[in-house]
Amino acid sequence: MEPINAWLVDELARLSRLSLPEEERRAMTAQLKRIVDYMDILGRLDTAGIEPLSHEAPVGNVLRPDVVEPSLDRGELLANAPAQDGEMFLTPRSVE
Amino acid sequence: MTWETVIGLETHVELATRSKIFCPCTTQFGGQPNTHCCPVCAGLPGALPVLNEKVLEFAVKAGLALNCQIARYSAFDRKNYFYPDLPKAYQISQLYLPIARDGRVELHTSGGDSAVRIHEIHMEEDAGKLVHDPWIDQTRADYNRCGVPLIEIVTEPDFRTADQVIAYLEKLKETLQYLGVSDCKMQEGSLRCDVNLSVRPLGSDELGTRTEMKNLNSFKAIARAIAYEAGRQIRLLGAGGQVAQETRRWDEDREVTCPMRSKEEARDYRYFPEPDLPPVRLGEDYVAALRAARPELAAEKRARYQADYGLSPYDCRMITSDPALARLFEALVELGAPAKQGANWIMGEVLAALSARGMEPGDMKLPPAALTRIIALVEEGRINRNTGVQVFEAVFDGDGDVDAYVREHGLEQVGDTGLVAAAVERALAAHPRSVADFQAGREKALGFLVGQVMRELKGRADPKLVNDLLRRALGVPGAGKAVEKPPQL
């Protein structure tokens, strides 16, 4: 596991499209460090023979039949978009 | 130095379900932009995804057919990235516990037999379509494709040649089509393939730095892109350079690959378990039932057609090239048509009629009983083959009774030799010039006379009988048996 440092916090902020003022960045670094340290404590537990858990609720196999139902009216769908042209959602130009 | 090319594939296959993977919106292709969307696939806050049971079934069927271990416990993960093709800012996929692992596909190519290991198969959702508009400097997003179910089939880097890659893709396509899991139309994007390729000195065990190629829209493009990219990497390394790990786009027109963007590290996607979807647990009985329900696949059908009906390997390949053609063939045989006749009509008239209409075999409406009846009428000599084709055209699009059509259009063949002989006499009397031409050695003149007789009898005579009677009347020795050359007078 990579140690939590200023570089990693900046990188996570970049990937999450967050801009952190210096003060928050310092606070975030300390908090993330505490979280990871706690994970290290958990990591010391002997988990041999214990099934991995990927979900906290004791449910599984929630499935729906393959049946088509009406979609949203387009006007309604686009209504909350910050920018749209009546047909499509508009976003700042993004090119790979 | 001799170089070896090492290739692995990531193939995305769109599943043939009616509704999307996590919501009940239609998966239908096309449609006005943003009319196949709901709060779930449009990523509205608070909307909860629910897995489509058919997606699970199709993924397991594909896994079984590719000889994979089916996970009894599998779960979904979020792949996080900011790009407006997915409005949630993450794609629901499977990273940690995919539905199937450790498969194997046997390949037969002219270079020999080989096997490719399947690393894993996972279920995921497709993304939307973006149109970059340079005029308004904005990107327009259509989310109809968001949430269309996909499986991604990842192989180990086991391919060494483009031939092996194509053989694998053909087998994959055929298998998934016969399972009814996907229509695998490359041109519509329901089968998309990314090629990971590296080169290394022959004999080395280490993998070289690989590039990933995208935008490969046909088998031909894949073969060419592999040849180009392997050559590019070998030249680069041979000149003392290094291969950059990157994604490259195949440029179909220029036949080159170009860099797209530097490949993001897997951890950049910050995968984590999808909290909105509970895990999937599969019982032995569920997997066993799907295993038992596996339909006969194309290769098995080809072997059976050869053994049971004596068809040639070529015929077998043609009539199994699409599941709908194989279904038609089996229906014809079941209804009593001779197998070879059935195969010939499918390879000839059926394929021609489909291509003339720009139709896929799966959309064909021709009732098998109608074609069986046409084949029987031709076999019995009640109509000649040309008339058969005419009737076929009339009933191909779905309605029309073959016998009624033949009766109403008076197409039944003139079986009365006397009637045909009389027409022959009249044709000879009416065209002395052609008779003279023929006797002067011009074989073409006979064709004209046959045409005249057929016309008088409205195409209903057996052309072979007309030919024989004409030759006999013209005094050709041995007429009635096949005469290859015009007589020398």
PDB file of N, CA and C in Angstrom, chain A residues 1-92:
ATOM      1  N   MET A   1       0.850  -1.205   0.000  1.00  0.00           N
ATOM      2  CA  MET A   1       0.000   0.000   0.000  1.00  0.00           C
ATOM      3  C   MET A   1       0.876   1.241   0.000  1.00  0.00           C
ATOM      4  N   GLU A   2       0.562   2.120  -0.888  1.00  0.00           N
ATOM      5  CA  GLU A   2       1.300   3.380  -1.001  1.00  0.00           C
ATOM      6  C   GLU A   2       1.047   4.249   0.243  1.00  0.00           C
ATOM      7  N   PRO A   3       2.107   4.811   0.842  1.00  0.00           N
ATOM      8  CA  PRO A   3       1.869   5.667   2.016  1.00  0.00           C
ATOM      9  C   PRO A   3       1.100   6.919   1.594  1.00  0.00           C
ATOM     10  N   ILE A   4       0.262   7.395   2.521  1.00  0.00           N
ATOM     11  CA  ILE A   4      -0.498   8.624   2.227  1.00  0.00           C
ATOM     12  C   ILE A   4       0.443   9.810   2.335  1.00  0.00           C
ATOM     13  N   ASN A   5       0.596  10.541   1.256  1.00  0.00           N
ATOM     14  CA  ASN A   5       1.440  11.733   1.281  1.00  0.00           C
ATOM     15  C   ASN A   5       0.798  12.813   0.418  1.00  0.00           C
ATOM     16  N   ALA A   6       1.422  13.942   0.371  1.00  0.00           N
ATOM     17  CA  ALA A   6       0.839  15.081  -0.347  1.00  0.00           C
ATOM     18  C   ALA A   6       0.607  14.753  -1.817  1.00  0.00           C
ATOM     19  N   TRP A   7       1.559  14.010  -2.431  1.00  0.00           N
ATOM     20  CA  TRP A   7       1.425  13.683  -3.838  1.00  0.00           C
ATOM     21  C   TRP A   7       0.171  12.844  -4.081  1.00  0.00           C
ATOM     22  N   LEU A   8      -0.040  11.824  -3.237  1.00  0.00           N
ATOM     23  CA  LEU A   8      -1.166  10.919  -3.425  1.00  0.00           C
ATOM     24  C   LEU A   8      -2.501  11.655  -3.233  1.00  0.00           C
ATOM     25  N   VAL A   9      -2.541  12.546  -2.258  1.00  0.00           N
ATOM     26  CA  VAL A   9      -3.770  13.319  -2.019  1.00  0.00           C
ATOM     27  C   VAL A   9      -4.067  14.210  -3.230  1.00  0.00           C
ATOM     28  N   ASP A  10      -3.037  14.824  -3.768  1.00  0.00           N
ATOM     29  CA  ASP A  10      -3.224  15.653  -4.975  1.00  0.00           C
ATOM     30  C   ASP A  10      -3.754  14.808  -6.132  1.00  0.00           C
ATOM     31  N   GLU A  11      -3.180  13.615  -6.265  1.00  0.00           N
ATOM     32  CA  GLU A  11      -3.558  12.727  -7.358  1.00  0.00           C
ATOM     33  C   GLU A  11      -5.023  12.298  -7.211  1.00  0.00           C
ATOM     34  N   LEU A  12      -5.424  11.933  -5.996  1.00  0.00           N
ATOM     35  CA  LEU A  12      -6.814  11.532  -5.748  1.00  0.00           C
ATOM     36  C   LEU A  12      -7.758  12.706  -6.012  1.00  0.00           C
ATOM     37  N   ALA A  13      -7.330  13.902  -5.611  1.00  0.00           N
ATOM     38  CA  ALA A  13      -8.150  15.094  -5.833  1.00  0.00           C
ATOM     39  C   ALA A  13      -8.316  15.340  -7.328  1.00  0.00           C
ATOM     40  N   ARG A  14      -7.221  15.133  -8.070  1.00  0.00           N
ATOM     41  CA  ARG A  14      -7.273  15.345  -9.517  1.00  0.00           C
ATOM     42  C   ARG A  14      -8.250  14.354 -10.158  1.00  0.00           C
ATOM     43  N   LEU A  15      -8.121  13.071  -9.774  1.00  0.00           N
ATOM     44  CA  LEU A  15      -8.993  12.046 -10.351  1.00  0.00           C
ATOM     45  C   LEU A  15     -10.459  12.273  -9.980  1.00  0.00           C
ATOM     46  N   SER A  16     -10.695  12.861  -8.811  1.00  0.00           N
ATOM     47  CA  SER A  16     -12.062  13.096  -8.348  1.00  0.00           C
ATOM     48  C   SER A  16     -12.572  14.473  -8.763  1.00  0.00           C
ATOM     49  N   ARG A  17     -11.785  15.204  -9.514  1.00  0.00           N
ATOM     50  CA  ARG A  17     -12.148  16.560  -9.948  1.00  0.00           C
ATOM     51  C   ARG A  17     -12.493  17.444  -8.747  1.00  0.00           C
ATOM     52  N   LEU A  18     -11.665  17.368  -7.718  1.00  0.00           N
ATOM     53  CA  LEU A  18     -11.847  18.216  -6.541  1.00  0.00           C
ATOM     54  C   LEU A  18     -10.679  19.178  -6.461  1.00  0.00           C
ATOM     55  N   SER A  19     -10.954  20.431  -6.140  1.00  0.00           N
ATOM     56  CA  SER A  19      -9.825  21.332  -5.899  1.00  0.00           C
ATOM     57  C   SER A  19      -9.818  21.675  -4.411  1.00  0.00           C
ATOM     58  N   LEU A  20      -8.760  21.229  -3.737  1.00  0.00           N
ATOM     59  CA  LEU A  20      -8.692  21.376  -2.282  1.00  0.00           C
ATOM     60  C   LEU A  20      -7.796  22.560  -1.916  1.00  0.00           C
ATOM     61  N   PRO A  21      -8.327  23.509  -1.155  1.00  0.00           N
ATOM     62  CA  PRO A  21      -7.447  24.572  -0.640  1.00  0.00           C
ATOM     63  C   PRO A  21      -6.394  23.937   0.277  1.00  0.00           C
ATOM     64  N   GLU A  22      -5.286  24.599   0.421  1.00  0.00           N
ATOM     65  CA  GLU A  22      -4.151  24.053   1.170  1.00  0.00           C
ATOM     66  C   GLU A  22      -4.560  23.513   2.543  1.00  0.00           C
ATOM     67  N   GLU A  23      -5.426  24.256   3.227  1.00  0.00           N
ATOM     68  CA  GLU A  23      -5.843  23.868   4.570  1.00  0.00           C
ATOM     69  C   GLU A  23      -6.569  22.521   4.544  1.00  0.00           C
ATOM     70  N   GLU A  24      -7.510  22.382   3.606  1.00  0.00           N
ATOM     71  CA  GLU A  24      -8.266  21.127   3.495  1.00  0.00           C
ATOM     72  C   GLU A  24      -7.361  19.985   3.053  1.00  0.00           C
ATOM     73  N   ARG A  25      -6.415  20.330   2.223  1.00  0.00           N
ATOM     74  CA  ARG A  25      -5.514  19.299   1.734  1.00  0.00           C
ATOM     75  C   ARG A  25      -4.723  18.693   2.897  1.00  0.00           C
ATOM     76  N   ARG A  26      -4.299  19.576   3.805  1.00  0.00           N
ATOM     77  CA  ARG A  26      -3.536  19.093   4.951  1.00  0.00           C
ATOM     78  C   ARG A  26      -4.434  18.234   5.855  1.00  0.00           C
ATOM     79  N   ALA A  27      -5.658  18.734   6.085  1.00  0.00           N
ATOM     80  CA  ALA A  27      -6.599  17.996   6.922  1.00  0.00           C
ATOM     81  C   ALA A  27      -6.902  16.628   6.289  1.00  0.00           C
ATOM     82  N   MET A  28      -7.104  16.635   4.971  1.00  0.00           N
ATOM     83  CA  MET A  28      -7.447  15.397   4.256  1.00  0.00           C
ATOM     84  C   MET A  28      -6.315  14.385   4.340  1.00  0.00           C
ATOM     85  N   THR A  29      -5.083  14.885   4.226  1.00  0.00           N
ATOM     86  CA  THR A  29      -3.927  13.996   4.309  1.00  0.00           C
ATOM     87  C   THR A  29      -3.895  13.295   5.669  1.00  0.00           C
ATOM     88  N   ALA A  30      -4.128  14.060   6.712  1.00  0.00           N
ATOM     89  CA  ALA A  30      -4.106  13.482   8.062  1.00  0.00           C
ATOM     90  C   ALA A  30      -5.236  12.474   8.234  1.00  0.00           C
ATOM     91  N   GLN A  31      -6.421  12.820   7.719  1.00  0.00           N
ATOM     92  CA  GLN A  31      -7.572  11.929   7.905  1.00  0.00           C
ATOM     93  C   GLN A  31      -7.407  10.633   7.108  1.00  0.00           C
ATOM     94  N   LEU A  32      -6.952  10.771   5.876  1.00  0.00           N
ATOM     95  CA  LEU A  32      -6.757   9.569   5.047  1.00  0.00           C
ATOM     96  C   LEU A  32      -5.720   8.657   5.691  1.00  0.00           C
ATOM     97  N   LYS A  33      -4.699   9.268   6.290  1.00  0.00           N
ATOM     98  CA  LYS A  33      -3.647   8.503   6.943  1.00  0.00           C
ATOM     99  C   LYS A  33      -4.251   7.679   8.089  1.00  0.00           C
ATOM    100  N   ARG A  34      -5.134   8.329   8.866  1.00  0.00           N
ATOM    101  CA  ARG A  34      -5.762   7.626   9.988  1.00  0.00           C
ATOM    102  C   ARG A  34      -6.606   6.440   9.489  1.00  0.00           C
ATOM    103  N   ILE A  35      -7.334   6.679   8.375  1.00  0.00           N
ATOM    104  CA  ILE A  35      -8.181   5.607   7.826  1.00  0.00           C
ATOM    105  C   ILE A  35      -7.319   4.417   7.401  1.00  0.00           C
ATOM    106  N   VAL A  36      -6.239   4.729   6.690  1.00  0.00           N
ATOM    107  CA  VAL A  36      -5.380   3.648   6.198  1.00  0.00           C
ATOM    108  C   VAL A  36      -4.693   2.930   7.360  1.00  0.00           C
ATOM    109  N   ASP A  37      -4.297   3.699   8.384  1.00  0.00           N
ATOM    110  CA  ASP A  37      -3.693   3.064   9.566  1.00  0.00           C
ATOM    111  C   ASP A  37      -4.674   2.083  10.201  1.00  0.00           C
ATOM    112  N   TYR A  38      -5.943   2.491  10.235  1.00  0.00           N
ATOM    113  CA  TYR A  38      -6.954   1.607  10.822  1.00  0.00           C
ATOM    114  C   TYR A  38      -7.094   0.328   9.994  1.00  0.00           C
ATOM    115  N   MET A  39      -7.029   0.476   8.659  1.00  0.00           N
ATOM    116  CA  MET A  39      -7.087  -0.698   7.788  1.00  0.00           C
ATOM    117  C   MET A  39      -5.925  -1.642   8.094  1.00  0.00           C
ATOM    118  N   ASP A  40      -4.758  -1.026   8.418  1.00  0.00           N
ATOM    119  CA  ASP A  40      -3.589  -1.850   8.750  1.00  0.00           C
ATOM    120  C   ASP A  40      -3.854  -2.683   9.993  1.00  0.00           C
ATOM    121  N   ILE A  41      -4.558  -2.078  10.973  1.00  0.00           N
ATOM    122  CA  ILE A  41      -4.890  -2.833  12.187  1.00  0.00           C
ATOM    123  C   ILE A  41      -5.792  -4.006  11.820  1.00  0.00           C
ATOM    124  N   LEU A  42      -6.820  -3.713  10.986  1.00  0.00           N
ATOM    125  CA  LEU A  42      -7.723  -4.792  10.565  1.00  0.00           C
ATOM    126  C   LEU A  42      -6.957  -5.883   9.814  1.00  0.00           C
ATOM    127  N   GLY A  43      -5.959  -5.430   9.055  1.00  0.00           N
ATOM    128  CA  GLY A  43      -5.182  -6.362   8.240  1.00  0.00           C
ATOM    129  C   GLY A  43      -4.406  -7.362   9.086  1.00  0.00           C
ATOM    130  N   ARG A  44      -4.201  -7.039  10.370  1.00  0.00           N
ATOM    131  CA  ARG A  44      -3.444  -7.951  11.229  1.00  0.00           C
ATOM    132  C   ARG A  44      -4.303  -9.103  11.739  1.00  0.00           C
ATOM    133  N   LEU A  45      -5.635  -8.989  11.577  1.00  0.00           N
ATOM    134  CA  LEU A  45      -6.510 -10.070  12.051  1.00  0.00           C
ATOM    135  C   LEU A  45      -6.283 -11.339  11.252  1.00  0.00           C
ATOM    136  N   ASP A  46      -6.413 -12.466  11.929  1.00  0.00           N
ATOM    137  CA  ASP A  46      -6.283 -13.747  11.241  1.00  0.00           C
ATOM    138  C   ASP A  46      -7.617 -14.058  10.569  1.00  0.00           C
ATOM    139  N   THR A  47      -7.652 -14.006   9.232  1.00  0.00           N
ATOM    140  CA  THR A  47      -8.908 -14.220   8.517  1.00  0.00           C
ATOM    141  C   THR A  47      -8.918 -15.552   7.770  1.00  0.00           C
ATOM    142  N   ALA A  48      -7.951 -16.424   8.110  1.00  0.00           N
ATOM    143  CA  ALA A  48      -7.921 -17.720   7.435  1.00  0.00           C
ATOM    144  C   ALA A  48      -9.243 -18.438   7.692  1.00  0.00           C
ATOM    145  N   GLY A  49      -9.831 -18.978   6.649  1.00  0.00           N
ATOM    146  CA  GLY A  49     -11.065 -19.730   6.815  1.00  0.00           C
ATOM    147  C   GLY A  49     -12.311 -18.869   6.899  1.00  0.00           C
ATOM    148  N   ILE A  50     -12.173 -17.560   6.732  1.00  0.00           N
ATOM    149  CA  ILE A  50     -13.356 -16.691   6.750  1.00  0.00           C
ATOM    150  C   ILE A  50     -13.702 -16.268   5.323  1.00  0.00           C
ATOM    151  N   GLU A  51     -14.972 -16.447   4.959  1.00  0.00           N
ATOM    152  CA  GLU A  51     -15.429 -16.106   3.610  1.00  0.00           C
ATOM    153  C   GLU A  51     -15.281 -14.608   3.362  1.00  0.00           C
ATOM    154  N   PRO A  52     -14.774 -14.214   2.182  1.00  0.00           N
ATOM    155  CA  PRO A  52     -14.720 -12.784   1.880  1.00  0.00           C
ATOM    156  C   PRO A  52     -16.135 -12.209   1.772  1.00  0.00           C
ATOM    157  N   LEU A  53     -16.301 -10.968   2.145  1.00  0.00           N
ATOM    158  CA  LEU A  53     -17.606 -10.319   2.107  1.00  0.00           C
ATOM    159  C   LEU A  53     -17.516  -9.173   1.109  1.00  0.00           C
ATOM    160  N   SER A  54     -18.444  -9.136   0.147  1.00  0.00           N
ATOM    161  CA  SER A  54     -18.371  -8.027  -0.793  1.00  0.00           C
ATOM    162  C   SER A  54     -19.552  -7.096  -0.638  1.00  0.00           C
ATOM    163  N   HIS A  55     -20.428  -7.397   0.306  1.00  0.00           N
ATOM    164  CA  HIS A  55     -21.611  -6.558   0.474  1.00  0.00           C
ATOM    165  C   HIS A  55     -22.063  -6.643   1.919  1.00  0.00           C
ATOM    166  N   GLU A  56     -22.509  -5.528   2.461  1.00  0.00           N
ATOM    167  CA  GLU A  56     -22.795  -5.519   3.894  1.00  0.00           C
ATOM    168  C   GLU A  56     -24.171  -6.079   4.227  1.00  0.00           C
ATOM    169  N   ALA A  57     -25.107  -6.048   3.257  1.00  0.00           N
ATOM    170  CA  ALA A  57     -26.458  -6.519   3.548  1.00  0.00           C
ATOM    171  C   ALA A  57     -26.550  -8.027   3.319  1.00  0.00           C
ATOM    172  N   PRO A  58     -27.290  -8.725   4.178  1.00  0.00           N
ATOM    173  CA  PRO A  58     -27.375 -10.181   4.047  1.00  0.00           C
ATOM    174  C   PRO A  58     -28.354 -10.579   2.948  1.00  0.00           C
ATOM    175  N   VAL A  59     -28.205  -9.990   1.764  1.00  0.00           N
ATOM    176  CA  VAL A  59     -29.076 -10.344   0.648  1.00  0.00           C
ATOM    177  C   VAL A  59     -28.214 -10.764  -0.528  1.00  0.00           C
ATOM    178  N   GLY A  60     -28.822 -11.417  -1.460  1.00  0.00           N
ATOM    179  CA  GLY A  60     -28.123 -11.806  -2.672  1.00  0.00           C
ATOM    180  C   GLY A  60     -29.153 -12.136  -3.726  1.00  0.00           C
ATOM    181  N   ASN A  61     -28.711 -12.246  -4.971  1.00  0.00           N
ATOM    182  CA  ASN A  61     -29.595 -12.650  -6.060  1.00  0.00           C
ATOM    183  C   ASN A  61     -30.870 -11.803  -6.149  1.00  0.00           C
ATOM    184  N   VAL A  62     -30.696 -10.493  -6.101  1.00  0.00           N
ATOM    185  CA  VAL A  62     -31.855  -9.639  -6.362  1.00  0.00           C
ATOM    186  C   VAL A  62     -31.884  -9.411  -7.871  1.00  0.00           C
ATOM    187  N   LEU A  63     -32.842 -10.053  -8.523  1.00  0.00           N
ATOM    188  CA  LEU A  63     -32.871 -10.028  -9.983  1.00  0.00           C
ATOM    189  C   LEU A  63     -34.238  -9.538 -10.455  1.00  0.00           C
ATOM    190  N   ARG A  64     -34.261  -9.045 -11.692  1.00  0.00           N
ATOM    191  CA  ARG A  64     -35.546  -8.673 -12.282  1.00  0.00           C
ATOM    192  C   ARG A  64     -35.708  -9.425 -13.605  1.00  0.00           C
ATOM    193  N   PRO A  65     -36.957  -9.709 -14.008  1.00  0.00           N
ATOM    194  CA  PRO A  65     -37.154 -10.386 -15.286  1.00  0.00           C
ATOM    195  C   PRO A  65     -36.804  -9.454 -16.439  1.00  0.00           C
ATOM    196  N   ASP A  66     -36.464 -10.029 -17.591  1.00  0.00           N
ATOM    197  CA  ASP A  66     -36.073  -9.241 -18.765  1.00  0.00           C
ATOM    198  C   ASP A  66     -37.328  -8.709 -19.466  1.00  0.00           C
ATOM    199  N   VAL A  67     -37.944  -7.716 -18.858  1.00  0.00           N
ATOM    200  CA  VAL A  67     -39.175  -7.143 -19.407  1.00  0.00           C
ATOM    201  C   VAL A  67     -38.972  -5.647 -19.621  1.00  0.00           C
ATOM    202  N   VAL A  68     -39.367  -5.172 -20.805  1.00  0.00           N
ATOM    203  CA  VAL A  68     -39.209  -3.757 -21.133  1.00  0.00           C
ATOM    204  C   VAL A  68     -40.371  -2.954 -20.564  1.00  0.00           C
ATOM    205  N   GLU A  69     -40.045  -1.842 -19.939  1.00  0.00           N
ATOM    206  CA  GLU A  69     -41.082  -0.916 -19.486  1.00  0.00           C
ATOM    207  C   GLU A  69     -40.804   0.448 -20.113  1.00  0.00           C
ATOM    208  N   PRO A  70     -41.819   1.309 -20.184  1.00  0.00           N
ATOM    209  CA  PRO A  70     -41.616   2.600 -20.852  1.00  0.00           C
ATOM    210  C   PRO A  70     -40.486   3.396 -20.210  1.00  0.00           C
ATOM    211  N   SER A  71     -39.732   4.099 -21.044  1.00  0.00           N
ATOM    212  CA  SER A  71     -38.664   4.962 -20.552  1.00  0.00           C
ATOM    213  C   SER A  71     -39.268   6.316 -20.180  1.00  0.00           C
ATOM    214  N   LEU A  72     -38.429   7.188 -19.641  1.00  0.00           N
ATOM    215  CA  LEU A  72     -38.888   8.536 -19.287  1.00  0.00           C
ATOM    216  C   LEU A  72     -39.177   9.342 -20.540  1.00  0.00           C
ATOM    217  N   ASP A  73     -40.106  10.246 -20.427  1.00  0.00           N
ATOM    218  CA  ASP A  73     -40.337  11.227 -21.474  1.00  0.00           C
ATOM    219  C   ASP A  73     -39.074  12.083 -21.602  1.00  0.00           C
ATOM    220  N   ARG A  74     -38.644  12.350 -22.845  1.00  0.00           N
ATOM    221  CA  ARG A  74     -37.363  13.026 -23.020  1.00  0.00           C
ATOM    222  C   ARG A  74     -37.331  14.414 -22.379  1.00  0.00           C
ATOM    223  N   GLY A  75     -38.430  15.119 -22.498  1.00  0.00           N
ATOM    224  CA  GLY A  75     -38.481  16.457 -21.902  1.00  0.00           C
ATOM    225  C   GLY A  75     -38.221  16.397 -20.404  1.00  0.00           C
ATOM    226  N   GLU A  76     -38.839  15.381 -19.781  1.00  0.00           N
ATOM    227  CA  GLU A  76     -38.688  15.198 -18.343  1.00  0.00           C
ATOM    228  C   GLU A  76     -37.240  14.821 -18.004  1.00  0.00           C
ATOM    229  N   LEU A  77     -36.682  13.911 -18.857  1.00  0.00           N
ATOM    230  CA  LEU A  77     -35.314  13.442 -18.629  1.00  0.00           C
ATOM    231  C   LEU A  77     -34.315  14.600 -18.675  1.00  0.00           C
ATOM    232  N   LEU A  78     -34.516  15.497 -19.662  1.00  0.00           N
ATOM    233  CA  LEU A  78     -33.552  16.578 -19.868  1.00  0.00           C
ATOM    234  C   LEU A  78     -33.800  17.770 -18.944  1.00  0.00           C
ATOM    235  N   ALA A  79     -34.976  17.766 -18.295  1.00  0.00           N
ATOM    236  CA  ALA A  79     -35.407  18.966 -17.556  1.00  0.00           C
ATOM    237  C   ALA A  79     -34.384  19.466 -16.543  1.00  0.00           C
ATOM    238  N   ASN A  80     -33.722  18.554 -15.841  1.00  0.00           N
ATOM    239  CA  ASN A  80     -32.805  18.986 -14.779  1.00  0.00           C
ATOM    240  C   ASN A  80     -31.378  19.213 -15.256  1.00  0.00           C
ATOM    241  N   ALA A  81     -31.109  18.962 -16.549  1.00  0.00           N
ATOM    242  CA  ALA A  81     -29.733  19.090 -17.023  1.00  0.00           C
ATOM    243  C   ALA A  81     -29.323  20.555 -17.050  1.00  0.00           C
ATOM    244  N   PRO A  82     -28.088  20.861 -16.644  1.00  0.00           N
ATOM    245  CA  PRO A  82     -27.627  22.243 -16.677  1.00  0.00           C
ATOM    246  C   PRO A  82     -27.593  22.801 -18.101  1.00  0.00           C
ATOM    247  N   ALA A  83     -27.340  21.934 -19.079  1.00  0.00           N
ATOM    248  CA  ALA A  83     -27.339  22.387 -20.470  1.00  0.00           C
ATOM    249  C   ALA A  83     -27.858  21.273 -21.358  1.00  0.00           C
ATOM    250  N   GLN A  84     -28.774  21.611 -22.264  1.00  0.00           N
ATOM    251  CA  GLN A  84     -29.337  20.611 -23.180  1.00  0.00           C
ATOM    252  C   GLN A  84     -29.913  21.351 -24.371  1.00  0.00           C
ATOM    253  N   ASP A  85     -30.128  20.621 -25.475  1.00  0.00           N
ATOM    254  CA  ASP A  85     -30.655  21.303 -26.659  1.00  0.00           C
ATOM    255  C   ASP A  85     -31.995  20.712 -27.108  1.00  0.00           C
ATOM    256  N   GLY A  86     -32.709  20.078 -26.156  1.00  0.00           N
ATOM    257  CA  GLY A  86     -34.006  19.507 -26.490  1.00  0.00           C
ATOM    258  C   GLY A  86     -33.906  18.060 -26.945  1.00  0.00           C
ATOM    259  N   GLU A  87     -32.710  17.635 -27.395  1.00  0.00           N
ATOM    260  CA  GLU A  87     -32.494  16.256 -27.840  1.00  0.00           C
ATOM    261  C   GLU A  87     -31.407  15.586 -27.010  1.00  0.00           C
ATOM    262  N   MET A  88     -30.336  16.345 -26.817  1.00  0.00           N
ATOM    263  CA  MET A  88     -29.128  15.801 -26.197  1.00  0.00           C
ATOM    264  C   MET A  88     -28.742  16.613 -24.965  1.00  0.00           C
ATOM    265  N   PHE A  89     -27.988  15.926 -24.097  1.00  0.00           N
ATOM    266  CA  PHE A  89     -27.332  16.630 -22.998  1.00  0.00           C
ATOM    267  C   PHE A  89     -26.115  17.341 -23.582  1.00  0.00           C
ATOM    268  N   LEU A  90     -25.815  18.527 -23.086  1.00  0.00           N
ATOM    269  CA  LEU A  90     -24.625  19.237 -23.550  1.00  0.00           C
ATOM    270  C   LEU A  90     -23.610  19.301 -22.428  1.00  0.00           C
ATOM    271  N   THR A  91     -22.355  19.018 -22.769  1.00  0.00           N
ATOM    272  CA  THR A  91     -21.276  19.114 -21.781  1.00  0.00           C
ATOM    273  C   THR A  91     -20.149  19.914 -22.414  1.00  0.00           C
ATOM    274  N   PRO A  92     -19.247  20.435 -21.596  1.00  0.00           N
ATOM    275  CA  PRO A  92     -18.072  21.083 -22.192  1.00  0.00           C
ATOM    276  C   PRO A  92     -17.403  20.089 -23.132  1.00  0.00           C
TER     277      PRO A  92
END
